[in-house]
XYZ file of C-alpha atoms in Angstrom:
291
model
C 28.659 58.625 61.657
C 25.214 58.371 61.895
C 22.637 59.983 59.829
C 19.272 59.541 58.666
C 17.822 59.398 55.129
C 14.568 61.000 53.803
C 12.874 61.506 50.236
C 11.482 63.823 47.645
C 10.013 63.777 44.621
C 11.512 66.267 41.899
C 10.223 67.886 38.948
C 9.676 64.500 36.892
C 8.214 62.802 39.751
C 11.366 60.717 40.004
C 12.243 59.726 43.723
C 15.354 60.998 44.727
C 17.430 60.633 48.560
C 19.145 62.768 50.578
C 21.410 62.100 53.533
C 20.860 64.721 56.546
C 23.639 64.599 59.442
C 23.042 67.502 62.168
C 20.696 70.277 63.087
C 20.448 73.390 62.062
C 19.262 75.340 58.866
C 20.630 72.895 56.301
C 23.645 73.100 53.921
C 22.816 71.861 51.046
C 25.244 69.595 49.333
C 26.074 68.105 45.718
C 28.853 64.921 45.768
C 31.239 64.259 42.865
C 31.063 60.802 40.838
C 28.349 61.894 39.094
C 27.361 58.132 40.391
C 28.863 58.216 43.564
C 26.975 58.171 46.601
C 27.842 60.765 49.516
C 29.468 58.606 51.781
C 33.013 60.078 50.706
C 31.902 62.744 52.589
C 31.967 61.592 55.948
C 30.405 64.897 57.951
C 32.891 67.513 56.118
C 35.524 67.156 59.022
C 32.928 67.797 61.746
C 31.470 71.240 59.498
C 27.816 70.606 61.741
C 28.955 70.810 64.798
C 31.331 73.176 64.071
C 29.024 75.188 62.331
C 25.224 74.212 64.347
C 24.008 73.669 60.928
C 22.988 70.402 59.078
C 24.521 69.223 55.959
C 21.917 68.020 53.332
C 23.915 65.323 51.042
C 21.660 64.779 47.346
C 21.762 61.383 46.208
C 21.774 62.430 42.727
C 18.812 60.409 39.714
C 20.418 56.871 40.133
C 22.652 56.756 42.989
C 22.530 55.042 45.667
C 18.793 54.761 46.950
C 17.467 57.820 44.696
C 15.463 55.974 41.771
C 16.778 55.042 38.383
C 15.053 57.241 35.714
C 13.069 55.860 32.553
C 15.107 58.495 30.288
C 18.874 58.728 30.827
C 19.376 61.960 28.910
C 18.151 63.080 32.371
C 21.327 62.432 33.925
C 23.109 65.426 31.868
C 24.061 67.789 33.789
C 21.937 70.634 33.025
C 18.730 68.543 33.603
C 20.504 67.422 36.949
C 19.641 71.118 37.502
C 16.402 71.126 38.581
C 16.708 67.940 40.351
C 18.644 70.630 42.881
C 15.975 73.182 42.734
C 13.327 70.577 43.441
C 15.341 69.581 46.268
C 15.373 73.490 47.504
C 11.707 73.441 46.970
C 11.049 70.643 49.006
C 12.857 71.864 52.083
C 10.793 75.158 52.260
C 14.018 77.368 51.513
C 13.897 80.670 50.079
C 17.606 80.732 49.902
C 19.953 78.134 50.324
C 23.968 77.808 50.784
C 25.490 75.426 48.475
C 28.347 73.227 48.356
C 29.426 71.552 45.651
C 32.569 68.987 45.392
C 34.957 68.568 42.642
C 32.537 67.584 39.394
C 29.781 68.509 41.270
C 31.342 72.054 40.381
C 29.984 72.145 37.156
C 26.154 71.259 38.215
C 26.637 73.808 41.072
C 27.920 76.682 38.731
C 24.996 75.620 36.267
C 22.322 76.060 39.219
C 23.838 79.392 40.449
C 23.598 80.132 36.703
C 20.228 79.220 36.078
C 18.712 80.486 39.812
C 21.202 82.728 41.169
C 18.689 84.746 43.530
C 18.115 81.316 44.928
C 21.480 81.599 46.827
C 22.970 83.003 49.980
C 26.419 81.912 49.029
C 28.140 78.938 46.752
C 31.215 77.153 47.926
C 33.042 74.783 45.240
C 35.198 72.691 46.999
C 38.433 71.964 44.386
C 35.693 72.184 41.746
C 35.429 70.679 37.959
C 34.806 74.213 36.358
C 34.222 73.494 32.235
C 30.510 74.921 32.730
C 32.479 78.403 32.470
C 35.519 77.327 30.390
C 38.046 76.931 33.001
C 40.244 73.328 32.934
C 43.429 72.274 33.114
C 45.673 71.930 30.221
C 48.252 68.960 30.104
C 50.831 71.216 30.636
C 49.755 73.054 33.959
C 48.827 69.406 35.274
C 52.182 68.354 34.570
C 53.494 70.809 36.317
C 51.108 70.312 39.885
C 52.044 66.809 39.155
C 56.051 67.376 39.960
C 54.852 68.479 43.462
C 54.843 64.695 44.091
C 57.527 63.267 42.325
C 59.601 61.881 45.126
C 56.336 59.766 45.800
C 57.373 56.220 45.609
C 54.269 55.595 43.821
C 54.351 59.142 41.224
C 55.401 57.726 37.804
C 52.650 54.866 37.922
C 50.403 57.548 39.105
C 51.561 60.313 36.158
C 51.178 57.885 33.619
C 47.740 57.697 34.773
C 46.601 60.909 34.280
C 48.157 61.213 30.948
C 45.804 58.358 29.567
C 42.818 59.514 31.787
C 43.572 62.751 30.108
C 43.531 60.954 26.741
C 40.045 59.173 27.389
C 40.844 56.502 29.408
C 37.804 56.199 32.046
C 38.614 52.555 33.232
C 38.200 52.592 37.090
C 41.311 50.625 37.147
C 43.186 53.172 35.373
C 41.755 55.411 37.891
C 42.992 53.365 40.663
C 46.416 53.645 39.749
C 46.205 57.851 39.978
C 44.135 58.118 43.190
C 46.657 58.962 44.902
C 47.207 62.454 44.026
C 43.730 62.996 45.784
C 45.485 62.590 49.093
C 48.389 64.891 50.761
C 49.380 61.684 52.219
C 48.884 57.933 50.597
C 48.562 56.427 54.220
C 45.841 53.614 55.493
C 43.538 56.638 56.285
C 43.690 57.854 52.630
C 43.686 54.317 51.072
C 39.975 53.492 53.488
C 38.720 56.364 52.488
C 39.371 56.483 48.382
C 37.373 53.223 48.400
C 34.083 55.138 49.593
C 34.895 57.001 46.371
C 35.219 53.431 43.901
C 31.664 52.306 43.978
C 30.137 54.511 41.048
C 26.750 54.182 39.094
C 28.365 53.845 35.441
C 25.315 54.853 34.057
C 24.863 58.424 35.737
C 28.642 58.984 35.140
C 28.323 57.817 31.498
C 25.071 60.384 30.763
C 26.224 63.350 32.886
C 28.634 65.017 30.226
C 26.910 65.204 26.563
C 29.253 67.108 24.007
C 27.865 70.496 23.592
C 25.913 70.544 26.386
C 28.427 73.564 28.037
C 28.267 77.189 26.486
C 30.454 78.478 28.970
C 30.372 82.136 27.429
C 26.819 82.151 28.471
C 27.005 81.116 31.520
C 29.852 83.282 32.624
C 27.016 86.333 31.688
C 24.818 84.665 33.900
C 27.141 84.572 36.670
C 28.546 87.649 36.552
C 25.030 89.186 37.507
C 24.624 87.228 40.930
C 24.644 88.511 44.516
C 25.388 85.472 46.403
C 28.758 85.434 47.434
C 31.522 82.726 45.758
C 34.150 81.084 47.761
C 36.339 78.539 45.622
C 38.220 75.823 47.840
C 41.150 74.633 46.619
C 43.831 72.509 47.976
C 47.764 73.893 47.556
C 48.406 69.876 46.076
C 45.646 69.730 43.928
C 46.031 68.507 40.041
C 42.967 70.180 39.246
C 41.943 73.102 40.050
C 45.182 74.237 40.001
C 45.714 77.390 42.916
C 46.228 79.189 39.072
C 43.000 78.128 38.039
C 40.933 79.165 40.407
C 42.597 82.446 39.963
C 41.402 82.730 36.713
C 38.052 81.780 38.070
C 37.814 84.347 40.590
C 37.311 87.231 38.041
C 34.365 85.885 36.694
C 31.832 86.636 40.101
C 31.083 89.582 41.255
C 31.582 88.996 44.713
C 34.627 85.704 44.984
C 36.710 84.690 47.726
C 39.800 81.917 47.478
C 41.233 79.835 50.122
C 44.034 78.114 49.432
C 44.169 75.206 52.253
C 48.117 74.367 52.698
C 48.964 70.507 51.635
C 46.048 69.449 50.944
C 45.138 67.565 47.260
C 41.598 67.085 46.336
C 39.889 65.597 49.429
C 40.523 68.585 51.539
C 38.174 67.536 54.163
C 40.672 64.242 54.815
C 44.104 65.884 55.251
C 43.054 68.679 57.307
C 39.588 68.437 58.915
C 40.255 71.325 61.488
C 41.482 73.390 59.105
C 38.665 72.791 56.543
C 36.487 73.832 58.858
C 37.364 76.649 60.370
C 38.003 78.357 56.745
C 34.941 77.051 55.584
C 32.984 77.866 58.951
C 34.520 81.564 58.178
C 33.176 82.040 54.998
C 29.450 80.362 55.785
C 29.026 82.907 58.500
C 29.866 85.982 56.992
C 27.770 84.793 53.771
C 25.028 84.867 56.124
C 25.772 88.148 58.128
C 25.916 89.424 55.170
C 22.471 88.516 53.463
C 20.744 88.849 56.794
């Protein structure tokens, strides 16, 4: 995959990368970790040429080649924020379409919060949702869980997510539940959950601050905006749960759900064809839409 890497400099003056791959007018897009670089990516399952748009990958405040700030209260969050409107800025967009993947969720539910007439459409692909109150409990992941139990590798993997669930943020406890991010623990799954290891421990350990969600509020803000929502979940997934998103759903004006069948978390991986033509669906009548 090749693609080429340019630079900005956001509302601090830090210097933050981005990853383009394609042409076209660009999708902009915001990776999980926070800490982890966009390789995990890969090109969406083929979304630009599928689509004749670019994708736009932020390196987000010390990842990868983006610059380590002086302050690391700047990696909460809602100061990640305006690292994403800087980025919008610099790319001469009026509007943009955003994509944001699982914990990424939360900063792309923050910006549509905070700029919501910024937007032609969001798309939260199996999205971390506590920026509007929505998470799992124990119980319902317990329940998504048994969807894998005949996995020769499930109880090692359960007992995983219990602890993680408890506080446990070792990456080698996250090793052992991994595989719940893949319909199918094969090679291809195992190569591509190490692009999703290497991790900046000091973005991921600033990006949550207690208190810094008032999810109450920002459901308000969200229930004003135009753009339209599509949350992207996969049938497998521990989190979202299809239930979840549900619950989700009601709080946007204008929300779609697609529901891709066996998939888990890295929906892009198990299905690429499928990904992309329910994604490529949605971006285009976004767009029809708005124009």
């Amino acid at each position: 995959m090749t693609y080429r890497t340019e630079f900005f400099h956001t509302y601090d003056g830090l210097r933050l990368a981005y990853h383009v791959i394609g042409s076209g007018r660009p999708l902009i897009v915001l990776p999980t970790g926070p800490g982890l670089t966009p390789d995990y990516l890969g090109d969406l399952g083929g979304l630009p040429a599928r689509t004749s748009r670019s994708l736009v990958f932020l390196q987000l405040r010390g990842s990868g080649v983006s610059e380590v700030p002086d302050d690391p209260a700047t990696y909460r969050c809602d100061r990640m924020v305006e690292d994403v409107e800087a980025l919008r800025h610099h790319l001469m967009l009026e509007r943009m379409d955003l994509i944001a993947h699982s914990q990424a969720g939360d900063l792309g539910l923050m910006y549509a919060a905070r700029y919501p007439e910024r937007l032609t459409s969001l798309v939260l692909v199996t999205p971390v949702m506590t920026a509007i109150g929505v998470e799992p409990s124990p119980d319902e992941m317990r329940e998504s869980m048994k969807l894998r139990e005949n996995e020769p590798w499930y109880e090692a993997a359960a007992d995983a997510v219990m602890l993680a669930l408890d506080g446990d943020e070792s990456l080698e406890l996250r090793a052992s539940y991994v595989p719940f991010f893949y319909a199918r623990w094969d090679e291809a799954a195992r190569e591509h959950a190490a692009l999703n290891s290497d991790r900046a421990s000091r973005v991921e350990a600033g990006f949550i601050v207690d208190g810094m969600f008032t999810p109450e509020e920002t459901r308000r803000a969200l229930h004003e905006m135009a753009a339209p929502v599509l949350i992207f979940v996969g049938e497998m997934d521990l989190a979202p749960t299809v239930e979840q998103a549900g619950r989700a759903m009601k709080l946007f004006p204008d929300a779609h759900l697609v529901v891709q069948p066996d998939t888990a978390h890295m929906p892009w991986v198990d299905d690429p064809v499928w990904f992309c033509n329910e994604l490529t669906r949605f971006l285009n009548t976004a767009v029809d839409a708005r124009s």
